[in-house]
Amino acid sequence: MGTREHEIYDIVGIGFGPSNLSLAIALEEHQANSSQQPVRAAFFERQPSFGWHRNMLLPQATMQISFLKDLATFRNPLSRYSFVSYLHASDRLVQFVNNQDFFPTRQEFHQYLEWAESGFRDRVTYNSEVTEIRVSDEGSGGEQLLEIVVRDTVGGGTRVVQARNVTVSTGLVPRMPDGMLRDERVWHSSEFLAKYGRMRPEDLKNVAVVGAGQSAAEITKYLHDKLPHAQVSAILPSYGYSVADDTPFANQVFDPTAVDHYYFGTENTRDAFWRYHKNTNYSVVDDDVIRELFRRSYEEEVAGEKRLHFLNLTRVKEVKRSGNDTRVVLHSLLDGESEQEMDVDALVFATGYSTMDATRLLGDLDRFCERDEEGRHRVERDYRVVTSGELSCGIYLQGGTEHTHGLTSSLLSNIAVRSGEIADSIVERRGAGQRV
Ligand code: FDA
Ligand code: NAP
């Protein structure tokens, strides 16, 4: 795509995952119903092409939300970018209905996202990492603008783009336990398929997966499928996998109205959300995956050929690496004392993610951003960071707002509505001369 050199954008989106793709759709649909000047938007994505957690696109892994929680439907059920429109365009709508499943595979959802993204190639530039955002008062008539520094990840050069607003949508950050380093034999789940693909399956005779969340369970199952000759060990910090609660009452925590309840609630309200409903998403696994793993383990027990092992109440204390050798030191919480060593050919840390934190990207601009008593960004209901009066440009966050907007912040459930709210905010504030 060609971002124009001297163009001043109303909004520059950093990252082009589902959140900013959904925003691009919301802006386009706003435009279609408006006689106002178009909102000029540009998006920058560091990947070479669109990709949604590609290294976890495991066969048969399913979505954890209904197909109706797509990029647009909850905001605009008539959108041409809905999952249903995609099915229709792919000539699969009838068979999808016959399949009677609310939860498509992640691979099918990825195809849907790519299909939607293909409508926005003129607004997104790939191989483009945003490295810095700064403020300048040099717009025409002294208008304050943001300068977004974009690094070309292929050519290495940088350029600067000007905008009145940015939306930071850079996604979750892979988390390794303290002191553990990744390399060609020690992987985080976010790089799983790429690193697994570099190995020869016959060289993987002993593999282990750390963690008891959805990623860990899916990878354990995958390795057990793909490596029929291998010993596969699951290192669980818990006594066993716990189920993800997606029953109807609990699922309401992901409703658009729950954002208001969370945002306008008291500290006690917010605390109750986490205390009672963390198990809808964190460190939990879908029921069918849990049952499948247990069934396999039991079948092996019956056959007397055990190669799927569950080491419960166990944590990794140390990883010793030398050439192709990897020795894992395990600490058992069963007695709090015993240690065990295990040699593996590959070790996968499915130890989750940290939430998005825009601080580093904002750099010097962060001094305009207000923070709460715990040092977290203060954020308005429309996802705009609360800034001091000196900054009239807007910084919007899609992600990293768990403390203000609740459990959906890093998820897909609410992106259609959230991006609509951000689009409305940009349009309304522009109409008001961007005064805050
Ligand atoms: P996402 O991480 O998808 O996109 C951010 C983009 O920003 C990336 O493409 C990245 O390359 C880019 N980027 C980062 N820094 C940049 C920079 N400085 N410059 C330019 N680009 C930059 N949720 C749910 O509700 N249902 C589900 O089924 C799932 N399934 C799921 C599976 C797996 C394996 C994971 C790890 C997570 C999920 N999730 C989920 C949660 C997940 O956060 C969610 O699906 C989306 O990825 C959120 O979309 P975003 O666009 O916010 O982030
Ligand atoms: P997660 O739910 O945060 O689980 C991380 C696991 O690692 C937890 O069991 C955690 O235990 C454990 N862990 C963390 N640090 C550890 C340590 N030092 N030693 C041992 N264990 C440690 O992460 P995830 O499974 O990657 O899931 C992240 C998000 O992606 C979730 O929203 C999930 O639903 C989503 N996801 C979706 C799909 C899909 O759509 N099919 C697939 C994969 C993931 P503690 O509980 O003790 O911290």
mmCIF file of N, CA, C and O in Angstrom, residues 184-235:
data_model
loop_
_atom_site.group_PDB
_atom_site.id
_atom_site.type_symbol
_atom_site.label_atom_id
_atom_site.label_comp_id
_atom_site.label_asym_id
_atom_site.label_seq_id
_atom_site.Cartn_x
_atom_site.Cartn_y
_atom_site.Cartn_z
ATOM 1 N N GLU A 184 16.643 -22.971 19.945
ATOM 2 C CA GLU A 184 16.108 -23.896 18.930
ATOM 3 C C GLU A 184 15.492 -25.157 19.543
ATOM 4 O O GLU A 184 14.776 -25.884 18.855
ATOM 5 N N ARG A 185 15.751 -25.402 20.831
ATOM 6 C CA ARG A 185 15.172 -26.578 21.502
ATOM 7 C C ARG A 185 14.190 -26.188 22.600
ATOM 8 O O ARG A 185 13.470 -27.037 23.115
ATOM 9 N N VAL A 186 14.217 -24.959 22.994
ATOM 10 C CA VAL A 186 13.333 -24.475 24.068
ATOM 11 C C VAL A 186 12.440 -23.389 23.468
ATOM 12 O O VAL A 186 12.917 -22.337 23.052
ATOM 13 N N TRP A 187 11.162 -23.675 23.402
ATOM 14 C CA TRP A 187 10.249 -22.806 22.654
ATOM 15 C C TRP A 187 9.150 -22.254 23.547
ATOM 16 O O TRP A 187 8.736 -22.898 24.509
ATOM 17 N N HIS A 188 8.635 -21.083 23.148
ATOM 18 C CA HIS A 188 7.369 -20.630 23.738
ATOM 19 C C HIS A 188 6.257 -21.063 22.786
ATOM 20 O O HIS A 188 6.473 -21.180 21.572
ATOM 21 N N SER A 189 5.064 -21.285 23.321
ATOM 22 C CA SER A 189 3.955 -21.776 22.484
ATOM 23 C C SER A 189 3.679 -20.845 21.303
ATOM 24 O O SER A 189 3.245 -21.300 20.238
ATOM 25 N N SER A 190 3.960 -19.542 21.453
ATOM 26 C CA SER A 190 3.668 -18.583 20.377
ATOM 27 C C SER A 190 4.538 -18.810 19.141
ATOM 28 O O SER A 190 4.267 -18.244 18.087
ATOM 29 N N GLU A 191 5.607 -19.612 19.279
ATOM 30 C CA GLU A 191 6.480 -19.878 18.128
ATOM 31 C C GLU A 191 6.456 -21.368 17.782
ATOM 32 O O GLU A 191 7.315 -21.867 17.054
ATOM 33 N N PHE A 192 5.433 -22.063 18.301
ATOM 34 C CA PHE A 192 5.455 -23.516 18.269
ATOM 35 C C PHE A 192 5.598 -24.102 16.854
ATOM 36 O O PHE A 192 6.557 -24.815 16.562
ATOM 37 N N LEU A 193 4.655 -23.834 15.953
ATOM 38 C CA LEU A 193 4.694 -24.519 14.648
ATOM 39 C C LEU A 193 5.956 -24.174 13.857
ATOM 40 O O LEU A 193 6.519 -25.038 13.177
ATOM 41 N N ALA A 194 6.410 -22.926 13.948
ATOM 42 C CA ALA A 194 7.621 -22.538 13.209
ATOM 43 C C ALA A 194 8.818 -23.347 13.706
ATOM 44 O O ALA A 194 9.573 -23.910 12.920
ATOM 45 N N LYS A 195 8.965 -23.441 15.023
ATOM 46 C CA LYS A 195 10.148 -24.135 15.560
ATOM 47 C C LYS A 195 10.006 -25.647 15.426
ATOM 48 O O LYS A 195 10.977 -26.340 15.130
ATOM 49 N N TYR A 196 8.812 -26.143 15.629
ATOM 50 C CA TYR A 196 8.587 -27.588 15.438
ATOM 51 C C TYR A 196 8.920 -27.973 13.991
ATOM 52 O O TYR A 196 9.535 -29.005 13.726
ATOM 53 N N GLY A 197 8.534 -27.097 13.051
ATOM 54 C CA GLY A 197 8.743 -27.358 11.622
ATOM 55 C C GLY A 197 10.212 -27.433 11.241
ATOM 56 O O GLY A 197 10.557 -27.981 10.196
ATOM 57 N N ARG A 198 11.085 -26.895 12.091
ATOM 58 C CA ARG A 198 12.523 -26.934 11.776
ATOM 59 C C ARG A 198 13.174 -28.234 12.254
ATOM 60 O O ARG A 198 14.351 -28.480 11.995
ATOM 61 N N MET A 199 12.419 -29.049 12.984
ATOM 62 C CA MET A 199 12.992 -30.285 13.543
ATOM 63 C C MET A 199 12.639 -31.462 12.647
ATOM 64 O O MET A 199 11.637 -31.443 11.943
ATOM 65 N N ARG A 200 13.462 -32.520 12.740
ATOM 66 C CA ARG A 200 13.084 -33.781 12.091
ATOM 67 C C ARG A 200 12.317 -34.584 13.143
ATOM 68 O O ARG A 200 12.852 -34.824 14.249
ATOM 69 N N PRO A 201 11.090 -35.014 12.819
ATOM 70 C CA PRO A 201 10.287 -35.716 13.823
ATOM 71 C C PRO A 201 11.035 -36.884 14.469
ATOM 72 O O PRO A 201 10.916 -37.112 15.678
ATOM 73 N N GLU A 202 11.862 -37.600 13.689
ATOM 74 C CA GLU A 202 12.566 -38.765 14.254
ATOM 75 C C GLU A 202 13.589 -38.353 15.317
ATOM 76 O O GLU A 202 14.036 -39.194 16.112
ATOM 77 N N ASP A 203 13.965 -37.062 15.328
ATOM 78 C CA ASP A 203 14.900 -36.597 16.357
ATOM 79 C C ASP A 203 14.190 -36.229 17.665
ATOM 80 O O ASP A 203 14.839 -35.901 18.653
ATOM 81 N N LEU A 204 12.882 -36.235 17.627
ATOM 82 C CA LEU A 204 12.118 -35.853 18.824
ATOM 83 C C LEU A 204 11.581 -37.115 19.505
ATOM 84 O O LEU A 204 10.501 -37.595 19.193
ATOM 85 N N LYS A 205 12.370 -37.642 20.431
ATOM 86 C CA LYS A 205 11.957 -38.888 21.098
ATOM 87 C C LYS A 205 11.381 -38.617 22.482
ATOM 88 O O LYS A 205 10.625 -39.414 23.011
ATOM 89 N N ASN A 206 11.800 -37.511 23.050
ATOM 90 C CA ASN A 206 11.281 -37.087 24.359
ATOM 91 C C ASN A 206 10.940 -35.611 24.291
ATOM 92 O O ASN A 206 11.830 -34.787 24.053
ATOM 93 N N VAL A 207 9.673 -35.291 24.464
ATOM 94 C CA VAL A 207 9.291 -33.885 24.423
ATOM 95 C C VAL A 207 8.453 -33.562 25.659
ATOM 96 O O VAL A 207 7.802 -34.459 26.217
ATOM 97 N N ALA A 208 8.483 -32.312 26.067
ATOM 98 C CA ALA A 208 7.694 -31.928 27.250
ATOM 99 C C ALA A 208 7.051 -30.565 27.024
ATOM 100 O O ALA A 208 7.601 -29.711 26.328
ATOM 101 N N VAL A 209 5.889 -30.404 27.621
ATOM 102 C CA VAL A 209 5.130 -29.158 27.491
ATOM 103 C C VAL A 209 4.834 -28.638 28.891
ATOM 104 O O VAL A 209 4.312 -29.379 29.734
ATOM 105 N N VAL A 210 5.159 -27.384 29.137
ATOM 106 C CA VAL A 210 4.960 -26.790 30.464
ATOM 107 C C VAL A 210 3.692 -25.937 30.458
ATOM 108 O O VAL A 210 3.519 -25.092 29.568
ATOM 109 N N GLY A 211 2.823 -26.129 31.452
ATOM 110 C CA GLY A 211 1.630 -25.290 31.577
ATOM 111 C C GLY A 211 0.360 -26.111 31.568
ATOM 112 O O GLY A 211 0.352 -27.279 31.141
ATOM 113 N N ALA A 212 -0.721 -25.487 32.040
ATOM 114 C CA ALA A 212 -2.005 -26.208 32.131
ATOM 115 C C ALA A 212 -3.130 -25.378 31.524
ATOM 116 O O ALA A 212 -4.284 -25.510 31.894
ATOM 117 N N GLY A 213 -2.779 -24.517 30.560
ATOM 118 C CA GLY A 213 -3.803 -23.729 29.859
ATOM 119 C C GLY A 213 -4.143 -24.370 28.522
ATOM 120 O O GLY A 213 -3.669 -25.463 28.189
ATOM 121 N N GLN A 214 -4.944 -23.651 27.733
ATOM 122 C CA GLN A 214 -5.410 -24.164 26.442
ATOM 123 C C GLN A 214 -4.239 -24.450 25.493
ATOM 124 O O GLN A 214 -4.213 -25.478 24.812
ATOM 125 N N SER A 215 -3.259 -23.542 25.455
ATOM 126 C CA SER A 215 -2.113 -23.749 24.554
ATOM 127 C C SER A 215 -1.384 -25.033 24.927
ATOM 128 O O SER A 215 -1.031 -25.833 24.045
ATOM 129 N N ALA A 216 -1.135 -25.227 26.210
ATOM 130 C CA ALA A 216 -0.395 -26.408 26.657
ATOM 131 C C ALA A 216 -1.139 -27.683 26.274
ATOM 132 O O ALA A 216 -0.544 -28.638 25.744
ATOM 133 N N ALA A 217 -2.437 -27.710 26.539
ATOM 134 C CA ALA A 217 -3.214 -28.929 26.267
ATOM 135 C C ALA A 217 -3.248 -29.214 24.765
ATOM 136 O O ALA A 217 -3.074 -30.369 24.336
ATOM 137 N N GLU A 218 -3.433 -28.163 23.956
ATOM 138 C CA GLU A 218 -3.496 -28.380 22.500
ATOM 139 C C GLU A 218 -2.155 -28.870 21.959
ATOM 140 O O GLU A 218 -2.096 -29.754 21.095
ATOM 141 N N ILE A 219 -1.059 -28.306 22.466
ATOM 142 C CA ILE A 219 0.268 -28.719 21.970
ATOM 143 C C ILE A 219 0.586 -30.146 22.412
ATOM 144 O O ILE A 219 1.134 -30.947 21.648
ATOM 145 N N THR A 220 0.221 -30.491 23.646
ATOM 146 C CA THR A 220 0.449 -31.854 24.131
ATOM 147 C C THR A 220 -0.272 -32.853 23.218
ATOM 148 O O THR A 220 0.296 -33.866 22.798
ATOM 149 N N LYS A 221 -1.501 -32.532 22.904
ATOM 150 C CA LYS A 221 -2.304 -33.410 22.028
ATOM 151 C C LYS A 221 -1.663 -33.503 20.639
ATOM 152 O O LYS A 221 -1.545 -34.589 20.069
ATOM 153 N N TYR A 222 -1.220 -32.375 20.133
ATOM 154 C CA TYR A 222 -0.611 -32.330 18.792
ATOM 155 C C TYR A 222 0.656 -33.184 18.756
ATOM 156 O O TYR A 222 0.855 -33.994 17.842
ATOM 157 N N LEU A 223 1.522 -33.022 19.763
ATOM 158 C CA LEU A 223 2.778 -33.780 19.774
ATOM 159 C C LEU A 223 2.498 -35.278 19.913
ATOM 160 O O LEU A 223 3.162 -36.110 19.300
ATOM 161 N N HIS A 224 1.502 -35.605 20.704
ATOM 162 C CA HIS A 224 1.127 -37.014 20.870
ATOM 163 C C HIS A 224 0.645 -37.596 19.544
ATOM 164 O O HIS A 224 0.937 -38.742 19.196
ATOM 165 N N ASP A 225 -0.075 -36.789 18.764
ATOM 166 C CA ASP A 225 -0.542 -37.225 17.430
ATOM 167 C C ASP A 225 0.613 -37.385 16.454
ATOM 168 O O ASP A 225 0.703 -38.351 15.720
ATOM 169 N N LYS A 226 1.471 -36.369 16.420
ATOM 170 C CA LYS A 226 2.485 -36.274 15.360
ATOM 171 C C LYS A 226 3.707 -37.134 15.601
ATOM 172 O O LYS A 226 4.459 -37.410 14.679
ATOM 173 N N LEU A 227 3.959 -37.467 16.877
ATOM 174 C CA LEU A 227 5.182 -38.204 17.207
ATOM 175 C C LEU A 227 4.811 -39.540 17.855
ATOM 176 O O LEU A 227 4.965 -39.720 19.072
ATOM 177 N N PRO A 228 4.319 -40.500 17.054
ATOM 178 C CA PRO A 228 3.827 -41.754 17.643
ATOM 179 C C PRO A 228 4.910 -42.582 18.318
ATOM 180 O O PRO A 228 4.602 -43.476 19.109
ATOM 181 N N HIS A 229 6.180 -42.247 18.042
ATOM 182 C CA HIS A 229 7.297 -42.985 18.638
ATOM 183 C C HIS A 229 7.801 -42.305 19.915
ATOM 184 O O HIS A 229 8.686 -42.824 20.587
ATOM 185 N N ALA A 230 7.268 -41.116 20.247
ATOM 186 C CA ALA A 230 7.895 -40.300 21.295
ATOM 187 C C ALA A 230 7.202 -40.406 22.652
ATOM 188 O O ALA A 230 6.006 -40.697 22.743
ATOM 189 N N GLN A 231 7.991 -40.138 23.696
ATOM 190 C CA GLN A 231 7.438 -39.948 25.032
ATOM 191 C C GLN A 231 7.026 -38.484 25.133
ATOM 192 O O GLN A 231 7.830 -37.586 24.823
ATOM 193 N N VAL A 232 5.778 -38.236 25.527
ATOM 194 C CA VAL A 232 5.273 -36.864 25.606
ATOM 195 C C VAL A 232 4.891 -36.576 27.065
ATOM 196 O O VAL A 232 4.045 -37.269 27.632
ATOM 197 N N SER A 233 5.549 -35.585 27.649
ATOM 198 C CA SER A 233 5.264 -35.266 29.058
ATOM 199 C C SER A 233 4.615 -33.898 29.185
ATOM 200 O O SER A 233 5.071 -32.929 28.568
ATOM 201 N N ALA A 234 3.562 -33.855 29.981
ATOM 202 C CA ALA A 234 2.907 -32.568 30.278
ATOM 203 C C ALA A 234 3.292 -32.200 31.712
ATOM 204 O O ALA A 234 3.019 -32.963 32.645
ATOM 205 N N ILE A 235 3.939 -31.042 31.862
ATOM 206 C CA ILE A 235 4.371 -30.596 33.189
ATOM 207 C C ILE A 235 3.345 -29.576 33.682
ATOM 208 O O ILE A 235 3.279 -28.444 33.188
#
